[in-house]
Amino acid sequence: MLRGPWRQLWLFFLLLLPGAPEPRGASRPWEGTDEPGSAWAWPGFQRLQEQLRAAGALSKRYWTLFSCQVWPDDCDEDEEAATGPLGWRLPLLGQRYLDLLTTWYCSFKDCCPRGDCRISNNFTGLEWDLNVRLHGQHLVQQLVLRTVRGYLETPQPEKALALSFHGWSGTGKNFVARMLVENLYRDGLMSDCVRMFIATFHFPHPKYVDLYKEQLMSQIRETQQLCHQTLFIFDEAEKLHPGLLEVLGPHLERRAPEGHRAESPWTIFLFLSNLRGDIINEVVLKLLKAGWSREEITMEHLEPHLQAEIVETIDNGFGHSRLVKENLIDYFIPFLPLEYRHVRLCARDAFLSQELLYKEETLDEIAQMMVYVPKEEQLFSSQGCKSISQRINYFLS
Ligand SMILES: *[C@@H]1O[C@H](CO)[C@@H](O)[C@H](O)[C@H]1NC(C)=O
């Protein structure tokens, strides 16, 4: 970050640049004077004029205001000046430029005191991703959008939102988690408001569980102090140590009213596991064989099985944790096993995402490379859409 006089210099040059950056969609002061055919309305000239005028407003005070807006921590010494009894106002255009500049600056630097300006909550993008990029998961499409959107649009939620994704590998659990991250935060996984934990990677040794507990607690606390909307993802949740699940309990409970200020008001926990993926597959297989179409399968068919079966998983920490037993998980979201036609679509997407041409036969060939189960019906891809993008390389040589 630029410090001291350098900052001022930098800002000054920025304002003088003919093509001074502006945030997308911002109104332009010179708009409307830009008539074609008029020699005096040369847009570059108009712009330069306006910018010179705006630059004229650049004073120590102007600078102070900008710097207070962008780096609020550094501005105490001048605060009195800004709020003092004499008070002062910027010329209208100056104020406008200040706002434009601040918005523009904040579009690539994290400059808000609580990281708020990097939260995008793009539900249009999320809906599009879920409907277009995810295949064969109509329940996930409806549930994820509805629950996440409903929660984030609640003004003062009483508790964190906890979603548990269940399904076989390759059915899209990680994919959907990533869609959430990318549409809710402009920086995606790089955001300071998002933390992802992979059980076997971040907490590999049971003997260090006490250390892990402390680390986890402090990471959650720090993230929540930084952001008013946080997202915590636990991959391989079925492998989390019971001790770690225990420390998560209080974060998922309903908050006492006075607890509002301590924690960030919007917190989402995602638990990803293949726990009871086999139950989902059994139910789906049974329904398909009974003549139902895949899209007719509803949550009512699946959720009761899912929750009951998870609690009954004797050997598993997740099923036995308070999270499940005390209903701290808000929704169990089933990822259905993928069929041949879905694998084909994944293959098509893999070609498209690399901007490569493909033939219909190639998509079939790729889909045929997967193993389908159960032995008899050969309906579901045992690896879902996993490693499809690596497989297409084979066809490129
Ligand atoms: C939301 O996402 C869509 C699709 O990815 C994108 O076209 C749009 O520009 C995004 N909107 C905002 C406000 O970022």
mmCIF file of C-alpha atoms and ligand atoms in Angstrom:
data_model
loop_
_atom_site.group_PDB
_atom_site.id
_atom_site.type_symbol
_atom_site.label_atom_id
_atom_site.label_comp_id
_atom_site.label_asym_id
_atom_site.label_seq_id
_atom_site.Cartn_x
_atom_site.Cartn_y
_atom_site.Cartn_z
ATOM 1 C CA MET A 1 0.000 0.000 0.000
ATOM 2 C CA LEU A 2 1.231 3.478 -0.782
ATOM 3 C CA ARG A 3 2.111 5.630 2.197
ATOM 4 C CA GLY A 4 2.477 9.296 3.021
ATOM 5 C CA PRO A 5 3.126 11.807 0.254
ATOM 6 C CA TRP A 6 3.321 9.069 -2.383
ATOM 7 C CA ARG A 7 -0.316 8.419 -1.965
ATOM 8 C CA GLN A 8 -1.146 12.016 -2.708
ATOM 9 C CA LEU A 9 1.011 12.047 -5.773
ATOM 10 C CA TRP A 10 -0.544 8.882 -7.021
ATOM 11 C CA LEU A 11 -4.022 10.201 -6.531
ATOM 12 C CA PHE A 12 -3.132 13.428 -8.289
ATOM 13 C CA PHE A 13 -1.866 11.672 -11.389
ATOM 14 C CA LEU A 14 -4.853 9.453 -11.377
ATOM 15 C CA LEU A 15 -7.196 12.387 -11.570
ATOM 16 C CA LEU A 16 -5.232 13.954 -14.412
ATOM 17 C CA LEU A 17 -5.149 10.884 -16.585
ATOM 18 C CA PRO A 18 -7.412 11.394 -19.604
ATOM 19 C CA GLY A 19 -8.676 7.844 -19.316
ATOM 20 C CA ALA A 20 -9.039 7.989 -15.552
ATOM 21 C CA PRO A 21 -10.683 4.774 -14.507
ATOM 22 C CA GLU A 22 -14.261 4.828 -13.413
ATOM 23 C CA PRO A 23 -16.413 2.136 -11.912
ATOM 24 C CA ARG A 24 -18.713 0.246 -14.194
ATOM 25 C CA GLY A 25 -22.171 1.712 -14.521
ATOM 26 C CA ALA A 26 -21.230 5.035 -12.924
ATOM 27 C CA SER A 27 -22.818 8.082 -14.458
ATOM 28 C CA ARG A 28 -20.472 10.286 -16.386
ATOM 29 C CA PRO A 29 -20.473 13.999 -15.781
ATOM 30 C CA TRP A 30 -19.662 14.711 -19.409
ATOM 31 C CA GLU A 31 -22.449 12.617 -20.819
ATOM 32 C CA GLY A 32 -24.949 14.495 -22.906
ATOM 33 C CA THR A 33 -22.396 16.957 -24.266
ATOM 34 C CA ASP A 34 -21.051 14.233 -26.465
ATOM 35 C CA GLU A 35 -22.974 15.125 -29.613
ATOM 36 C CA PRO A 36 -21.682 13.686 -32.838
ATOM 37 C CA GLY A 37 -20.740 16.267 -35.424
ATOM 38 C CA SER A 38 -19.921 19.058 -33.039
ATOM 39 C CA ALA A 39 -16.270 19.998 -33.130
ATOM 40 C CA TRP A 40 -16.425 21.427 -29.636
ATOM 41 C CA ALA A 41 -17.875 18.307 -28.188
ATOM 42 C CA TRP A 42 -14.766 16.240 -28.633
ATOM 43 C CA PRO A 43 -15.299 13.840 -25.717
ATOM 44 C CA GLY A 44 -11.627 13.626 -24.817
ATOM 45 C CA PHE A 45 -11.431 17.386 -24.497
ATOM 46 C CA GLN A 46 -14.575 17.621 -22.420
ATOM 47 C CA ARG A 47 -13.323 14.884 -20.176
ATOM 48 C CA LEU A 48 -9.967 16.538 -19.714
ATOM 49 C CA GLN A 49 -11.632 19.814 -18.836
ATOM 50 C CA GLU A 50 -13.820 18.179 -16.258
ATOM 51 C CA GLN A 51 -10.917 16.305 -14.805
ATOM 52 C CA LEU A 52 -8.765 19.376 -14.528
ATOM 53 C CA ARG A 53 -11.552 21.122 -12.716
ATOM 54 C CA ALA A 54 -11.946 18.175 -10.397
ATOM 55 C CA ALA A 55 -8.212 18.053 -9.816
ATOM 56 C CA GLY A 56 -8.420 21.693 -8.796
ATOM 57 C CA ALA A 57 -10.443 20.581 -5.844
ATOM 58 C CA LEU A 58 -7.594 18.409 -4.716
ATOM 59 C CA SER A 59 -6.453 19.898 -1.449
ATOM 60 C CA LYS A 60 -5.175 18.491 1.769
ATOM 61 C CA ARG A 61 -8.755 18.170 2.898
ATOM 62 C CA TYR A 62 -9.775 16.440 -0.253
ATOM 63 C CA TRP A 63 -7.021 14.007 0.296
ATOM 64 C CA THR A 64 -7.962 13.503 3.936
ATOM 65 C CA LEU A 65 -11.500 12.652 3.054
ATOM 66 C CA PHE A 66 -10.464 10.139 0.434
ATOM 67 C CA SER A 67 -7.947 8.544 2.714
ATOM 68 C CA CYS A 68 -10.475 8.341 5.551
ATOM 69 C CA GLN A 69 -12.907 6.657 3.258
ATOM 70 C CA VAL A 70 -10.368 4.132 2.074
ATOM 71 C CA TRP A 71 -8.086 3.646 5.049
ATOM 72 C CA PRO A 72 -10.312 4.509 8.020
ATOM 73 C CA ASP A 73 -7.728 3.283 10.505
ATOM 74 C CA ASP A 74 -5.156 5.864 9.475
ATOM 75 C CA CYS A 75 -7.268 8.950 9.655
ATOM 76 C CA ASP A 76 -7.775 9.759 13.352
ATOM 77 C CA GLU A 77 -5.400 12.729 13.425
ATOM 78 C CA ASP A 78 -7.441 14.591 10.841
ATOM 79 C CA GLU A 79 -10.792 13.475 12.081
ATOM 80 C CA GLU A 80 -11.392 16.608 14.115
ATOM 81 C CA ALA A 81 -10.772 18.713 11.071
ATOM 82 C CA ALA A 82 -13.402 16.833 9.145
ATOM 83 C CA THR A 83 -16.050 16.840 11.828
ATOM 84 C CA GLY A 84 -15.075 20.138 13.427
ATOM 85 C CA PRO A 85 -17.639 22.870 14.108
ATOM 86 C CA LEU A 86 -16.538 24.918 11.112
ATOM 87 C CA GLY A 87 -17.190 22.054 8.776
ATOM 88 C CA TRP A 88 -16.537 22.215 5.084
ATOM 89 C CA ARG A 89 -17.892 20.741 1.928
ATOM 90 C CA LEU A 90 -16.307 19.725 -1.269
ATOM 91 C CA PRO A 91 -17.486 21.240 -4.499
ATOM 92 C CA LEU A 92 -20.187 19.012 -5.922
ATOM 93 C CA LEU A 93 -18.018 17.638 -8.677
ATOM 94 C CA GLY A 94 -15.204 17.008 -6.239
ATOM 95 C CA GLN A 95 -17.454 14.938 -4.040
ATOM 96 C CA ARG A 96 -18.570 13.016 -7.059
ATOM 97 C CA TYR A 97 -15.034 12.270 -8.083
ATOM 98 C CA LEU A 98 -14.217 11.268 -4.566
ATOM 99 C CA ASP A 99 -17.026 8.730 -4.617
ATOM 100 C CA LEU A 100 -16.073 7.461 -8.041
ATOM 101 C CA LEU A 101 -12.483 7.138 -7.043
ATOM 102 C CA THR A 102 -13.310 5.368 -3.829
ATOM 103 C CA THR A 103 -15.595 2.900 -5.572
ATOM 104 C CA TRP A 104 -13.054 2.279 -8.261
ATOM 105 C CA TYR A 105 -10.246 1.820 -5.784
ATOM 106 C CA CYS A 106 -12.347 -0.539 -3.696
ATOM 107 C CA SER A 107 -13.141 -2.631 -6.731
ATOM 108 C CA PHE A 108 -9.655 -4.122 -6.651
ATOM 109 C CA LYS A 109 -8.383 -3.394 -3.147
ATOM 110 C CA ASP A 110 -9.979 -4.452 0.054
ATOM 111 C CA CYS A 111 -10.504 -1.106 1.686
ATOM 112 C CA CYS A 112 -13.600 -1.455 3.804
ATOM 113 C CA PRO A 113 -13.074 -1.758 7.531
ATOM 114 C CA ARG A 114 -14.949 -5.063 7.631
ATOM 115 C CA GLY A 115 -14.218 -6.317 4.161
ATOM 116 C CA ASP A 116 -17.818 -5.630 3.156
ATOM 117 C CA CYS A 117 -17.066 -4.167 -0.213
ATOM 118 C CA ARG A 118 -15.766 -7.486 -1.492
ATOM 119 C CA ILE A 119 -18.986 -9.346 -0.809
ATOM 120 C CA SER A 120 -20.903 -9.657 -4.057
ATOM 121 C CA ASN A 121 -23.886 -11.962 -3.288
ATOM 122 C CA ASN A 122 -24.639 -12.390 -6.960
ATOM 123 C CA PHE A 123 -27.753 -14.558 -6.840
ATOM 124 C CA THR A 124 -28.323 -14.172 -10.569
ATOM 125 C CA GLY A 125 -24.887 -15.632 -11.160
ATOM 126 C CA LEU A 126 -25.497 -18.385 -8.619
ATOM 127 C CA GLU A 127 -28.795 -19.332 -10.217
ATOM 128 C CA TRP A 128 -27.203 -19.374 -13.647
ATOM 129 C CA ASP A 129 -24.311 -21.532 -12.471
ATOM 130 C CA LEU A 130 -26.606 -23.986 -10.724
ATOM 131 C CA ASN A 131 -28.936 -24.273 -13.705
ATOM 132 C CA VAL A 132 -26.387 -24.326 -16.490
ATOM 133 C CA ARG A 133 -23.132 -25.745 -15.152
ATOM 134 C CA LEU A 134 -24.468 -28.367 -12.762
ATOM 135 C CA HIS A 135 -25.985 -31.507 -14.278
ATOM 136 C CA GLY A 136 -28.567 -33.922 -12.960
ATOM 137 C CA GLN A 137 -29.130 -32.238 -9.586
ATOM 138 C CA HIS A 138 -32.577 -30.657 -9.657
ATOM 139 C CA LEU A 139 -32.956 -30.881 -5.870
ATOM 140 C CA VAL A 140 -29.633 -29.180 -5.248
ATOM 141 C CA GLN A 141 -30.510 -26.434 -7.721
ATOM 142 C CA GLN A 142 -33.713 -25.562 -5.914
ATOM 143 C CA LEU A 143 -32.540 -26.045 -2.355
ATOM 144 C CA VAL A 144 -29.186 -24.326 -2.444
ATOM 145 C CA LEU A 145 -30.470 -21.196 -4.123
ATOM 146 C CA ARG A 146 -33.562 -20.956 -1.937
ATOM 147 C CA THR A 147 -31.863 -21.568 1.407
ATOM 148 C CA VAL A 148 -28.778 -19.447 0.797
ATOM 149 C CA ARG A 149 -30.658 -16.570 -0.725
ATOM 150 C CA GLY A 150 -33.370 -16.666 1.943
ATOM 151 C CA TYR A 151 -30.755 -16.671 4.655
ATOM 152 C CA LEU A 152 -28.583 -13.884 3.280
ATOM 153 C CA GLU A 153 -31.630 -11.708 2.707
ATOM 154 C CA THR A 154 -32.768 -12.078 6.309
ATOM 155 C CA PRO A 155 -31.948 -8.765 8.019
ATOM 156 C CA GLN A 156 -30.754 -10.131 11.388
ATOM 157 C CA PRO A 157 -30.540 -13.909 11.280
ATOM 158 C CA GLU A 158 -30.728 -15.629 14.643
ATOM 159 C CA LYS A 159 -28.298 -18.368 13.782
ATOM 160 C CA ALA A 160 -25.755 -19.538 11.276
ATOM 161 C CA LEU A 161 -26.984 -21.443 8.238
ATOM 162 C CA ALA A 162 -25.646 -24.998 8.211
ATOM 163 C CA LEU A 163 -25.969 -27.090 5.078
ATOM 164 C CA SER A 164 -24.799 -30.646 4.762
ATOM 165 C CA PHE A 165 -24.085 -31.891 1.225
ATOM 166 C CA HIS A 166 -24.310 -35.640 0.748
ATOM 167 C CA GLY A 167 -23.551 -37.814 -2.210
ATOM 168 C CA TRP A 168 -21.044 -39.951 -4.013
ATOM 169 C CA SER A 169 -17.801 -38.517 -5.232
ATOM 170 C CA GLY A 170 -18.050 -36.709 -8.540
ATOM 171 C CA THR A 171 -21.689 -35.706 -8.095
ATOM 172 C CA GLY A 172 -20.862 -32.013 -7.670
ATOM 173 C CA LYS A 173 -20.575 -31.233 -3.951
ATOM 174 C CA ASN A 174 -17.296 -29.386 -4.302
ATOM 175 C CA PHE A 175 -18.453 -27.850 -7.538
ATOM 176 C CA VAL A 176 -21.496 -26.307 -5.859
ATOM 177 C CA ALA A 177 -19.445 -25.141 -2.872
ATOM 178 C CA ARG A 178 -17.169 -23.359 -5.340
ATOM 179 C CA MET A 179 -20.133 -21.778 -7.116
ATOM 180 C CA LEU A 180 -21.251 -20.368 -3.790
ATOM 181 C CA VAL A 181 -17.819 -19.015 -2.986
ATOM 182 C CA GLU A 182 -17.432 -17.403 -6.391
ATOM 183 C CA ASN A 183 -20.846 -15.805 -6.506
ATOM 184 C CA LEU A 184 -20.971 -14.588 -2.915
ATOM 185 C CA TYR A 185 -17.428 -13.159 -2.809
ATOM 186 C CA ARG A 186 -15.651 -11.218 -5.499
ATOM 187 C CA ASP A 187 -12.322 -12.759 -4.499
ATOM 188 C CA GLY A 188 -13.696 -16.286 -4.370
ATOM 189 C CA LEU A 189 -11.545 -18.625 -2.333
ATOM 190 C CA MET A 190 -8.972 -15.863 -1.878
ATOM 191 C CA SER A 191 -11.487 -13.874 0.149
ATOM 192 C CA ASP A 192 -10.648 -13.229 3.782
ATOM 193 C CA CYS A 193 -14.267 -14.069 4.568
ATOM 194 C CA VAL A 194 -14.058 -17.653 3.292
ATOM 195 C CA ARG A 195 -12.288 -20.547 4.985
ATOM 196 C CA MET A 196 -12.073 -24.019 3.568
ATOM 197 C CA PHE A 197 -10.969 -26.986 5.659
ATOM 198 C CA ILE A 198 -10.257 -30.428 4.282
ATOM 199 C CA ALA A 199 -10.383 -32.925 7.120
ATOM 200 C CA THR A 200 -7.459 -35.127 6.085
ATOM 201 C CA PHE A 201 -5.356 -32.173 5.006
ATOM 202 C CA HIS A 202 -5.897 -29.615 7.775
ATOM 203 C CA PHE A 203 -6.526 -32.005 10.663
ATOM 204 C CA PRO A 204 -4.645 -35.179 9.743
ATOM 205 C CA HIS A 205 -3.434 -36.450 13.133
ATOM 206 C CA PRO A 206 -5.944 -37.370 15.860
ATOM 207 C CA LYS A 207 -3.281 -36.868 18.538
ATOM 208 C CA TYR A 208 -3.134 -33.148 17.786
ATOM 209 C CA VAL A 209 -6.853 -32.646 18.084
ATOM 210 C CA ASP A 210 -6.524 -30.165 20.955
ATOM 211 C CA LEU A 211 -4.242 -28.003 18.900
ATOM 212 C CA TYR A 212 -6.571 -28.252 15.912
ATOM 213 C CA LYS A 213 -9.480 -27.228 18.106
ATOM 214 C CA GLU A 214 -7.715 -24.065 19.169
ATOM 215 C CA GLN A 215 -6.644 -23.260 15.642
ATOM 216 C CA LEU A 216 -10.121 -23.805 14.314
ATOM 217 C CA MET A 217 -11.717 -21.670 16.995
ATOM 218 C CA SER A 218 -9.335 -18.797 16.466
ATOM 219 C CA GLN A 219 -9.673 -18.965 12.679
ATOM 220 C CA ILE A 220 -13.434 -18.822 12.932
ATOM 221 C CA ARG A 221 -13.256 -15.952 15.397
ATOM 222 C CA GLU A 222 -10.780 -13.948 13.331
ATOM 223 C CA THR A 223 -12.736 -14.430 10.140
ATOM 224 C CA GLN A 224 -15.932 -13.336 11.808
ATOM 225 C CA GLN A 225 -14.273 -10.234 13.212
ATOM 226 C CA LEU A 226 -13.111 -9.311 9.740
ATOM 227 C CA CYS A 227 -16.303 -9.884 7.801
ATOM 228 C CA HIS A 228 -19.974 -9.497 8.451
ATOM 229 C CA GLN A 229 -20.700 -12.389 6.121
ATOM 230 C CA THR A 230 -18.545 -15.472 6.441
ATOM 231 C CA LEU A 231 -18.466 -18.877 4.783
ATOM 232 C CA PHE A 232 -16.819 -21.966 6.294
ATOM 233 C CA ILE A 233 -16.486 -25.126 4.235
ATOM 234 C CA PHE A 234 -15.611 -28.505 5.708
ATOM 235 C CA ASP A 235 -14.716 -31.012 3.041
ATOM 236 C CA GLU A 236 -14.601 -34.716 3.963
ATOM 237 C CA ALA A 237 -16.823 -33.872 6.924
ATOM 238 C CA GLU A 238 -17.269 -37.569 7.636
ATOM 239 C CA LYS A 239 -13.582 -37.669 8.573
ATOM 240 C CA LEU A 240 -13.673 -34.754 11.038
ATOM 241 C CA HIS A 241 -12.636 -35.655 14.554
ATOM 242 C CA PRO A 242 -15.576 -35.663 17.029
ATOM 243 C CA GLY A 243 -13.689 -33.105 19.118
ATOM 244 C CA LEU A 244 -13.658 -30.653 16.233
ATOM 245 C CA LEU A 245 -17.354 -31.145 15.597
ATOM 246 C CA GLU A 246 -17.932 -30.442 19.247
ATOM 247 C CA VAL A 247 -16.292 -27.017 19.106
ATOM 248 C CA LEU A 248 -18.398 -26.139 16.081
ATOM 249 C CA GLY A 249 -21.607 -26.773 18.010
ATOM 250 C CA PRO A 250 -21.860 -23.371 19.712
ATOM 251 C CA HIS A 251 -21.358 -21.631 16.363
ATOM 252 C CA LEU A 252 -24.378 -23.339 14.894
ATOM 253 C CA GLU A 253 -26.685 -22.770 17.817
ATOM 254 C CA ARG A 254 -29.274 -20.065 17.994
ATOM 255 C CA ARG A 255 -27.607 -16.926 19.264
ATOM 256 C CA ALA A 256 -28.668 -15.104 22.368
ATOM 257 C CA PRO A 257 -29.899 -11.632 21.340
ATOM 258 C CA GLU A 258 -26.980 -9.871 23.017
ATOM 259 C CA GLY A 259 -24.608 -12.136 21.137
ATOM 260 C CA HIS A 260 -25.396 -10.345 17.886
ATOM 261 C CA ARG A 261 -22.531 -7.937 17.997
ATOM 262 C CA ALA A 262 -19.784 -10.389 18.816
ATOM 263 C CA GLU A 263 -20.232 -12.586 15.773
ATOM 264 C CA SER A 264 -20.777 -11.761 12.159
ATOM 265 C CA PRO A 265 -24.511 -11.737 11.539
ATOM 266 C CA TRP A 266 -24.354 -13.934 8.431
ATOM 267 C CA THR A 267 -22.408 -17.156 8.771
ATOM 268 C CA ILE A 268 -22.755 -20.160 6.490
ATOM 269 C CA PHE A 269 -21.313 -23.578 7.295
ATOM 270 C CA LEU A 270 -21.065 -26.162 4.524
ATOM 271 C CA PHE A 271 -20.317 -29.766 5.344
ATOM 272 C CA LEU A 272 -19.387 -31.952 2.379
ATOM 273 C CA SER A 273 -19.365 -35.699 2.780
ATOM 274 C CA ASN A 274 -20.027 -38.941 0.954
ATOM 275 C CA LEU A 275 -21.765 -40.143 4.083
ATOM 276 C CA ARG A 276 -24.830 -42.112 3.115
ATOM 277 C CA GLY A 277 -24.316 -41.539 -0.566
ATOM 278 C CA ASP A 278 -25.231 -45.196 -0.924
ATOM 279 C CA ILE A 279 -28.647 -44.582 0.665
ATOM 280 C CA ILE A 280 -29.356 -41.805 -1.809
ATOM 281 C CA ASN A 281 -28.374 -44.105 -4.649
ATOM 282 C CA GLU A 282 -30.602 -46.897 -3.343
ATOM 283 C CA VAL A 283 -33.631 -44.666 -3.058
ATOM 284 C CA VAL A 284 -33.070 -43.178 -6.498
ATOM 285 C CA LEU A 285 -32.557 -46.599 -8.050
ATOM 286 C CA LYS A 286 -35.731 -47.903 -6.459
ATOM 287 C CA LEU A 287 -37.785 -44.969 -7.704
ATOM 288 C CA LEU A 288 -36.355 -45.110 -11.221
ATOM 289 C CA LYS A 289 -37.065 -48.823 -11.432
ATOM 290 C CA ALA A 290 -40.609 -48.162 -10.238
ATOM 291 C CA GLY A 291 -41.081 -45.946 -13.284
ATOM 292 C CA TRP A 292 -40.545 -42.485 -11.784
ATOM 293 C CA SER A 293 -38.597 -39.984 -13.760
ATOM 294 C CA ARG A 294 -35.544 -38.551 -12.106
ATOM 295 C CA GLU A 295 -37.000 -35.048 -11.966
ATOM 296 C CA GLU A 296 -40.050 -36.302 -10.085
ATOM 297 C CA ILE A 297 -37.930 -37.287 -7.130
ATOM 298 C CA THR A 298 -38.476 -34.835 -4.287
ATOM 299 C CA MET A 299 -36.920 -34.095 -0.933
ATOM 300 C CA GLU A 300 -39.763 -35.976 0.734
ATOM 301 C CA HIS A 301 -38.417 -39.151 -0.835
ATOM 302 C CA LEU A 302 -34.908 -38.598 0.352
ATOM 303 C CA GLU A 303 -34.540 -36.449 3.405
ATOM 304 C CA PRO A 304 -36.139 -38.746 6.006
ATOM 305 C CA HIS A 305 -33.870 -41.611 4.917
ATOM 306 C CA LEU A 306 -30.875 -39.390 4.852
ATOM 307 C CA GLN A 307 -31.168 -37.924 8.306
ATOM 308 C CA ALA A 308 -32.207 -41.173 9.995
ATOM 309 C CA GLU A 309 -29.415 -43.093 8.334
ATOM 310 C CA ILE A 310 -26.822 -40.529 9.231
ATOM 311 C CA VAL A 311 -27.727 -40.655 12.898
ATOM 312 C CA GLU A 312 -27.525 -44.430 12.768
ATOM 313 C CA THR A 313 -24.035 -44.498 11.357
ATOM 314 C CA ILE A 314 -22.492 -45.915 14.490
ATOM 315 C CA ASP A 315 -18.888 -45.648 13.441
ATOM 316 C CA ASN A 316 -19.027 -42.076 12.345
ATOM 317 C CA GLY A 317 -18.258 -38.933 14.283
ATOM 318 C CA PHE A 318 -20.365 -36.708 12.099
ATOM 319 C CA GLY A 319 -23.537 -38.759 12.537
ATOM 320 C CA HIS A 320 -22.981 -38.871 16.270
ATOM 321 C CA SER A 321 -22.053 -35.273 16.786
ATOM 322 C CA ARG A 322 -24.346 -32.725 18.386
ATOM 323 C CA LEU A 323 -24.601 -31.096 14.994
ATOM 324 C CA VAL A 324 -26.753 -33.892 13.671
ATOM 325 C CA LYS A 325 -28.329 -35.113 16.899
ATOM 326 C CA GLU A 326 -29.505 -31.728 18.065
ATOM 327 C CA ASN A 327 -30.723 -30.670 14.648
ATOM 328 C CA LEU A 328 -28.103 -27.974 14.248
ATOM 329 C CA ILE A 329 -27.831 -28.797 10.555
ATOM 330 C CA ASP A 330 -30.580 -26.882 8.781
ATOM 331 C CA TYR A 331 -30.719 -28.858 5.563
ATOM 332 C CA PHE A 332 -29.373 -32.173 4.352
ATOM 333 C CA ILE A 333 -28.887 -31.733 0.646
ATOM 334 C CA PRO A 334 -28.747 -34.906 -1.449
ATOM 335 C CA PHE A 335 -26.622 -35.099 -4.574
ATOM 336 C CA LEU A 336 -28.108 -37.779 -6.825
ATOM 337 C CA PRO A 337 -25.949 -40.334 -8.625
ATOM 338 C CA LEU A 338 -25.189 -39.271 -12.191
ATOM 339 C CA GLU A 339 -26.289 -41.150 -15.275
ATOM 340 C CA TYR A 340 -24.706 -41.599 -18.688
ATOM 341 C CA ARG A 341 -26.374 -38.499 -20.162
ATOM 342 C CA HIS A 342 -25.046 -36.322 -17.331
ATOM 343 C CA VAL A 343 -21.506 -37.557 -17.794
ATOM 344 C CA ARG A 344 -21.838 -36.653 -21.478
ATOM 345 C CA LEU A 345 -22.820 -33.120 -20.517
ATOM 346 C CA CYS A 346 -19.838 -32.852 -18.185
ATOM 347 C CA ALA A 347 -17.592 -33.911 -21.068
ATOM 348 C CA ARG A 348 -19.173 -31.296 -23.324
ATOM 349 C CA ASP A 349 -18.598 -28.596 -20.669
ATOM 350 C CA ALA A 350 -14.991 -29.648 -20.318
ATOM 351 C CA PHE A 351 -14.432 -29.118 -24.049
ATOM 352 C CA LEU A 352 -16.297 -25.810 -24.041
ATOM 353 C CA SER A 353 -14.420 -24.469 -21.046
ATOM 354 C CA GLN A 354 -11.155 -25.013 -22.902
ATOM 355 C CA GLU A 355 -12.686 -23.531 -26.053
ATOM 356 C CA LEU A 356 -12.151 -26.750 -27.939
ATOM 357 C CA LEU A 357 -14.262 -28.257 -30.677
ATOM 358 C CA TYR A 358 -15.791 -31.634 -29.996
ATOM 359 C CA LYS A 359 -17.751 -34.299 -31.843
ATOM 360 C CA GLU A 360 -20.875 -35.951 -30.477
ATOM 361 C CA GLU A 361 -19.176 -39.333 -30.849
ATOM 362 C CA THR A 362 -16.311 -38.164 -28.676
ATOM 363 C CA LEU A 363 -18.709 -37.278 -25.882
ATOM 364 C CA ASP A 364 -20.114 -40.797 -26.087
ATOM 365 C CA GLU A 365 -16.664 -42.310 -26.046
ATOM 366 C CA ILE A 366 -15.761 -40.372 -22.917
ATOM 367 C CA ALA A 367 -18.994 -41.258 -21.168
ATOM 368 C CA GLN A 368 -18.394 -44.901 -22.045
ATOM 369 C CA MET A 369 -15.033 -44.840 -20.310
ATOM 370 C CA MET A 370 -16.714 -44.494 -16.913
ATOM 371 C CA VAL A 371 -17.746 -47.474 -14.811
ATOM 372 C CA TYR A 372 -21.478 -47.813 -14.281
ATOM 373 C CA VAL A 373 -23.161 -49.482 -11.324
ATOM 374 C CA PRO A 374 -24.949 -51.470 -10.008
ATOM 375 C CA LYS A 375 -23.655 -54.378 -12.014
ATOM 376 C CA GLU A 376 -27.079 -55.337 -13.243
ATOM 377 C CA GLU A 377 -28.649 -52.025 -14.216
ATOM 378 C CA GLN A 378 -25.445 -50.119 -15.018
ATOM 379 C CA LEU A 379 -27.248 -46.855 -14.379
ATOM 380 C CA PHE A 380 -24.980 -44.656 -12.304
ATOM 381 C CA SER A 381 -21.455 -43.523 -12.999
ATOM 382 C CA SER A 382 -19.432 -44.743 -10.028
ATOM 383 C CA GLN A 383 -17.136 -41.714 -10.252
ATOM 384 C CA GLY A 384 -19.835 -39.269 -11.278
ATOM 385 C CA CYS A 385 -18.209 -36.579 -13.375
ATOM 386 C CA LYS A 386 -14.903 -36.805 -11.563
ATOM 387 C CA SER A 387 -11.748 -36.243 -13.628
ATOM 388 C CA ILE A 388 -13.707 -35.798 -16.850
ATOM 389 C CA SER A 389 -11.606 -32.785 -17.779
ATOM 390 C CA GLN A 390 -8.441 -34.896 -17.519
ATOM 391 C CA ARG A 391 -10.016 -37.574 -19.628
ATOM 392 C CA ILE A 392 -10.672 -35.255 -22.534
ATOM 393 C CA ASN A 393 -6.932 -34.734 -22.904
ATOM 394 C CA TYR A 394 -6.715 -38.296 -24.124
ATOM 395 C CA PHE A 395 -8.847 -37.331 -27.117
ATOM 396 C CA LEU A 396 -6.835 -34.259 -27.939
ATOM 397 C CA SER A 397 -3.601 -35.991 -28.844
HETATM 398 C C1 LIG B 1 -23.426 -11.892 -11.666
HETATM 399 O O1 LIG B 1 -23.058 -13.052 -12.369
HETATM 400 C C2 LIG B 1 -23.382 -13.024 -13.739
HETATM 401 C C3 LIG B 1 -23.066 -14.399 -14.328
HETATM 402 O O2 LIG B 1 -21.833 -14.875 -13.889
HETATM 403 C C4 LIG B 1 -22.581 -11.904 -14.400
HETATM 404 O O3 LIG B 1 -22.885 -11.848 -15.770
HETATM 405 C C5 LIG B 1 -22.944 -10.599 -13.735
HETATM 406 O O4 LIG B 1 -22.149 -9.563 -14.262
HETATM 407 C C6 LIG B 1 -22.724 -10.679 -12.244
HETATM 408 N N1 LIG B 1 -23.238 -9.493 -11.616
HETATM 409 C C7 LIG B 1 -22.514 -8.746 -10.798
HETATM 410 C C8 LIG B 1 -23.207 -7.584 -10.209
HETATM 411 O O5 LIG B 1 -21.355 -9.008 -10.537
#
